[in-house]
CSV table of C-alpha atoms and ligand atoms in Angstrom, one decimal:
chain,number,residue,atom,x,y,z
A,1,MET,CA,-25.0,-34.6,-7.1
A,2,GLU,CA,-23.4,-38.0,-6.0
A,3,ASN,CA,-22.5,-36.6,-2.5
A,4,PRO,CA,-25.4,-34.9,-0.9
A,5,LYS,CA,-23.3,-33.3,1.8
A,6,LEU,CA,-21.1,-31.8,-1.0
A,7,GLY,CA,-24.1,-30.5,-2.7
A,8,TYR,CA,-25.5,-28.9,0.5
A,9,PHE,CA,-22.0,-27.3,1.1
A,10,LEU,CA,-21.9,-25.8,-2.4
A,11,ILE,CA,-25.4,-24.3,-2.1
A,12,ILE,CA,-24.6,-22.7,1.3
A,13,SER,CA,-21.2,-21.5,0.0
A,14,SER,CA,-22.8,-19.8,-3.0
A,15,MET,CA,-25.3,-18.2,-0.8
A,16,LEU,CA,-22.6,-16.8,1.5
A,17,ILE,CA,-20.3,-15.5,-1.3
A,18,THR,CA,-21.4,-12.1,-2.4
A,19,VAL,CA,-19.4,-10.5,-5.1
A,20,ALA,CA,-19.2,-6.7,-4.5
A,21,THR,CA,-20.6,-4.6,-7.2
A,22,ALA,CA,-18.1,-3.8,-10.0
A,23,GLY,CA,-16.0,-1.1,-8.6
A,24,PRO,CA,-13.1,1.0,-10.0
A,25,THR,CA,-10.2,-0.7,-11.7
A,26,TRP,CA,-7.9,-0.2,-8.7
A,27,SER,CA,-9.9,-2.0,-6.1
A,28,HIS,CA,-11.6,-5.4,-6.0
A,29,SER,CA,-13.3,-7.0,-3.2
A,30,ILE,CA,-15.2,-10.1,-2.4
A,31,ARG,CA,-17.2,-11.1,0.8
A,32,ARG,CA,-17.5,-14.4,2.4
A,33,GLY,CA,-19.8,-14.0,5.4
A,34,LYS,CA,-18.1,-11.6,7.7
A,35,LYS,CA,-14.8,-11.8,5.9
A,36,GLN,CA,-13.8,-9.4,3.1
A,37,ILE,CA,-10.9,-10.1,0.7
A,38,THR,CA,-9.7,-7.0,-1.1
A,39,THR,CA,-7.0,-6.3,-3.7
A,40,LEU,CA,-5.8,-2.7,-4.1
A,41,HIS,CA,-3.4,-1.6,-7.0
A,42,PHE,CA,-2.2,1.9,-7.3
A,43,TYR,CA,0.9,4.2,-7.8
A,44,VAL,CA,2.6,6.3,-5.1
A,45,HIS,CA,4.3,9.6,-6.2
A,46,ASP,CA,7.3,10.2,-4.1
A,47,VAL,CA,8.3,13.8,-4.8
A,48,ARG,CA,11.6,14.5,-2.8
A,49,GLY,CA,12.5,17.9,-4.2
A,50,GLY,CA,11.1,21.1,-5.9
A,51,PRO,CA,8.2,23.2,-5.1
A,52,ASN,CA,5.8,20.4,-4.8
A,53,ALA,CA,7.7,18.1,-2.6
A,54,THR,CA,5.7,15.6,-0.4
A,55,LEU,CA,8.7,14.1,1.4
A,56,TYR,CA,11.1,15.7,3.8
A,57,ALA,CA,14.0,14.6,5.9
A,58,VAL,CA,13.5,15.0,9.6
A,59,ALA,CA,16.5,13.5,11.3
A,60,ARG,CA,19.9,12.0,10.8
A,61,ALA,CA,22.5,10.1,13.1
A,62,PRO,CA,26.1,11.1,13.6
A,63,ILE,CA,27.1,8.4,11.1
A,64,THR,CA,24.5,9.1,8.3
A,65,ALA,CA,26.7,11.3,6.1
A,66,ASP,CA,29.5,8.8,6.0
A,67,SER,CA,27.3,5.7,5.8
A,68,PRO,CA,26.9,3.9,2.4
A,69,THR,CA,23.3,3.1,3.4
A,70,SER,CA,22.4,6.5,4.9
A,71,PHE,CA,22.1,4.7,8.2
A,72,GLY,CA,19.8,6.8,10.6
A,73,GLN,CA,18.2,8.9,8.0
A,74,ILE,CA,14.5,9.5,8.9
A,75,ASN,CA,12.1,10.9,6.4
A,76,VAL,CA,8.4,11.8,6.6
A,77,PHE,CA,6.0,11.9,3.7
A,78,ASP,CA,2.4,12.5,2.6
A,79,ASP,CA,2.5,11.1,-1.0
A,80,LEU,CA,-0.2,11.3,-3.6
A,81,VAL,CA,-1.7,7.8,-4.6
A,82,THR,CA,-3.3,7.4,-8.0
A,83,ALA,CA,-4.9,4.5,-9.9
A,84,GLU,CA,-2.7,5.2,-13.0
A,85,PRO,CA,1.1,6.0,-13.1
A,86,ASP,CA,0.4,9.5,-14.4
A,87,ILE,CA,0.8,12.0,-11.5
A,88,ASN,CA,-2.1,13.9,-13.1
A,89,SER,CA,-4.6,11.1,-12.8
A,90,PRO,CA,-7.2,11.3,-10.1
A,91,GLU,CA,-6.2,10.8,-6.4
A,92,VAL,CA,-7.5,7.6,-4.8
A,93,ALA,CA,-5.5,7.7,-1.6
A,94,ARG,CA,-2.7,9.4,0.4
A,95,VAL,CA,0.2,7.4,2.0
A,96,GLN,CA,1.6,9.0,5.0
A,97,GLY,CA,4.3,8.0,7.4
A,98,THR,CA,8.0,7.6,8.0
A,99,THR,CA,10.9,5.6,6.8
A,100,THR,CA,14.1,5.1,8.8
A,101,SER,CA,17.2,3.9,7.0
A,102,ALA,CA,18.0,1.0,9.5
A,103,ASP,CA,20.3,-1.4,7.7
A,104,LEU,CA,24.1,-1.0,8.1
A,105,ARG,CA,25.0,-3.2,5.2
A,106,VAL,CA,22.5,-2.7,2.4
A,107,ARG,CA,20.0,0.1,1.6
A,108,ALA,CA,16.9,-0.9,3.5
A,109,VAL,CA,14.3,1.1,5.4
A,110,SER,CA,12.0,0.3,8.2
A,111,MET,CA,8.6,1.7,7.2
A,112,ASN,CA,5.8,2.8,9.3
A,113,ILE,CA,3.1,4.0,6.7
A,114,ASN,CA,-0.7,4.3,6.4
A,115,PHE,CA,-2.6,4.3,3.2
A,116,PHE,CA,-5.6,6.7,3.8
A,117,ILE,CA,-8.2,5.9,1.0
A,118,THR,CA,-9.8,9.0,-0.3
A,119,ALA,CA,-12.0,7.7,-3.2
A,120,GLY,CA,-14.5,5.0,-4.0
A,121,GLU,CA,-16.3,2.6,-1.6
A,122,PHE,CA,-13.3,2.5,0.8
A,123,ASN,CA,-13.1,6.4,1.2
A,124,GLY,CA,-12.0,7.1,4.7
A,125,SER,CA,-10.6,3.7,5.6
A,126,THR,CA,-7.0,3.1,6.4
A,127,ILE,CA,-4.5,0.3,5.9
A,128,SER,CA,-1.3,0.2,8.0
A,129,ILE,CA,1.9,-1.3,6.9
A,130,VAL,CA,5.0,-1.8,9.0
A,131,GLY,CA,8.1,-3.6,7.7
A,132,ARG,CA,11.5,-3.8,6.1
A,133,ASN,CA,11.8,-2.5,2.6
A,134,ALA,CA,15.0,-3.2,0.8
A,135,VAL,CA,14.5,-0.4,-1.7
A,136,PHE,CA,16.9,-1.6,-4.4
A,137,GLU,CA,15.4,-5.1,-4.8
A,138,ALA,CA,13.2,-5.4,-7.8
A,139,GLU,CA,10.2,-6.6,-5.8
A,140,ARG,CA,9.6,-6.2,-2.1
A,141,GLU,CA,7.1,-7.6,0.3
A,142,LEU,CA,5.7,-5.7,3.2
A,143,PRO,CA,3.2,-6.9,6.0
A,144,VAL,CA,-0.2,-5.3,6.4
A,145,VAL,CA,-0.6,-5.1,10.2
A,146,GLY,CA,-4.0,-3.5,10.5
A,147,GLY,CA,-6.6,-1.1,9.3
A,148,THR,CA,-9.8,0.8,10.1
A,149,ARG,CA,-13.3,1.1,9.0
A,150,ALA,CA,-13.7,-1.3,5.9
A,151,PHE,CA,-10.2,-2.8,6.9
A,152,ARG,CA,-10.9,-3.5,10.5
A,153,ASN,CA,-8.8,-6.5,11.7
A,154,ALA,CA,-6.8,-6.3,8.5
A,155,ARG,CA,-4.2,-8.8,7.8
A,156,GLY,CA,-2.3,-9.3,4.6
A,157,TYR,CA,0.7,-8.1,2.6
A,158,ALA,CA,1.8,-5.7,-0.2
A,159,ILE,CA,4.0,-6.2,-3.1
A,160,THR,CA,5.8,-3.1,-4.2
A,161,LYS,CA,8.0,-2.2,-7.2
A,162,SER,CA,9.7,0.8,-8.5
A,163,TYR,CA,7.8,2.0,-11.6
A,164,SER,CA,10.1,5.0,-12.6
A,165,ASN,CA,12.7,7.2,-11.0
A,166,ASP,CA,14.0,10.7,-12.2
A,167,ALA,CA,17.1,11.3,-10.1
A,168,ALA,CA,17.4,14.9,-11.6
A,169,THR,CA,14.1,16.0,-10.2
A,170,ASN,CA,14.1,13.5,-7.2
A,171,TYR,CA,10.7,12.1,-8.4
A,172,SER,CA,9.8,8.4,-8.3
A,173,VAL,CA,6.7,6.4,-8.9
A,174,ILE,CA,6.2,3.3,-6.9
A,175,GLU,CA,3.6,0.6,-7.6
A,176,TYR,CA,1.8,-1.1,-4.8
A,177,THR,CA,-0.5,-4.2,-4.9
A,178,ILE,CA,-2.1,-4.8,-1.5
A,179,TYR,CA,-3.8,-8.0,-0.6
A,180,VAL,CA,-5.9,-7.6,2.6
A,181,THR,CA,-8.4,-9.7,4.5
A,182,SER,CA,-10.6,-7.9,7.0
A,183,THR,CA,-13.5,-8.9,9.2
A,184,LYS,CA,-16.7,-7.1,9.9
A,185,VAL,CA,-17.5,-7.2,13.6
B,1,LIG,C1,17.7,16.2,-5.4
B,1,LIG,O1,18.3,15.5,-4.3
B,1,LIG,C2,19.7,15.9,-4.2
B,1,LIG,C3,20.2,14.9,-3.2
B,1,LIG,O2,19.4,15.0,-2.0
B,1,LIG,C4,20.0,17.3,-4.0
B,1,LIG,O3,21.3,17.6,-3.9
B,1,LIG,C5,19.3,18.1,-5.2
B,1,LIG,O4,19.3,19.5,-4.9
B,1,LIG,C6,17.8,17.7,-5.2
B,1,LIG,N1,17.2,18.3,-6.5
B,1,LIG,C7,16.0,18.9,-6.5
B,1,LIG,C8,15.6,19.5,-7.8
B,1,LIG,O5,15.3,18.9,-5.6
B,2,LIG,C1,3.7,22.0,-8.9
B,2,LIG,O1,2.3,21.9,-8.8
B,2,LIG,C2,1.6,22.9,-9.6
B,2,LIG,C3,0.1,22.9,-9.3
B,2,LIG,O2,-0.4,21.4,-9.4
B,2,LIG,C4,1.9,22.7,-11.0
B,2,LIG,O3,1.3,23.7,-11.8
B,2,LIG,C5,3.5,22.7,-11.3
B,2,LIG,O4,3.8,22.4,-12.5
B,2,LIG,C6,4.2,21.8,-10.2
B,2,LIG,N1,5.6,21.9,-10.4
B,2,LIG,C7,6.4,20.9,-10.6
B,2,LIG,C8,7.9,21.3,-10.7
B,2,LIG,O5,6.1,19.8,-10.6
B,3,LIG,C1,-14.5,11.0,0.9
B,3,LIG,O1,-15.1,11.3,2.1
B,3,LIG,C2,-14.9,12.6,2.6
B,3,LIG,C3,-15.3,12.8,4.0
B,3,LIG,O2,-16.5,12.1,4.3
B,3,LIG,C4,-15.7,13.4,1.6
B,3,LIG,O3,-15.6,14.8,1.9
B,3,LIG,C5,-15.3,13.2,0.3
B,3,LIG,O4,-16.2,13.9,-0.7
B,3,LIG,C6,-15.2,11.9,-0.2
B,3,LIG,N1,-14.7,11.7,-1.5
B,3,LIG,C7,-15.2,10.9,-2.4
B,3,LIG,C8,-14.4,10.9,-3.8
B,3,LIG,O5,-16.1,10.3,-2.3
């Protein structure tokens, strides 16, 4: 090692970096000291109609019915989250919260949602997302604003895309990849 300071730094760094035990396909985590960097990848099942609906409308504004963007529509949901796109694959989380159609010009919702992890090493932890979601754009970015337990002091972002949509049954599958840094305190 030509630079002794660099050699020392590399040895200390490799001591601090502990790669978490190989987990399930939908979650990957590494630890650097007190910092944990996690990637989560899964599918949200948005069932808006039929006997197994998990999303309901709760309120509308006087202009919602005439608005091209459904302005003022508020929905609440408790959607199933699975590691695979198939709705019959095992549950890994629920995503619970509300969306408000809050854009007068294009279809975009203001989201207030919590991912509640129900499987694996992060079972019982939550990740909170608040942000603007322009639902007809191919790829949307949403801010992670906080979390609990494994995700205390969480910061990060989520990339979300529509995976499939069945207008006849009001059922869509939405893909989420969440990149989150949290800190053990
Ligand atoms: C799907 O949604 C539309 C519009 O909200 C509604 O008219 C229709 O009855 C719904 N279909 C089912 C199967 O829930
Ligand atoms: C509703 O859920 C039940 C129980 O999981 C299932 O058997 C049924 O096929 C579902 N119905 C629809 C329309 O998805
Ligand atoms: C997740 O945690 C809950 C509450 O502690 C427990 O009942 C459940 O069995 C756990 N699920 C898994 C898949 O570990």
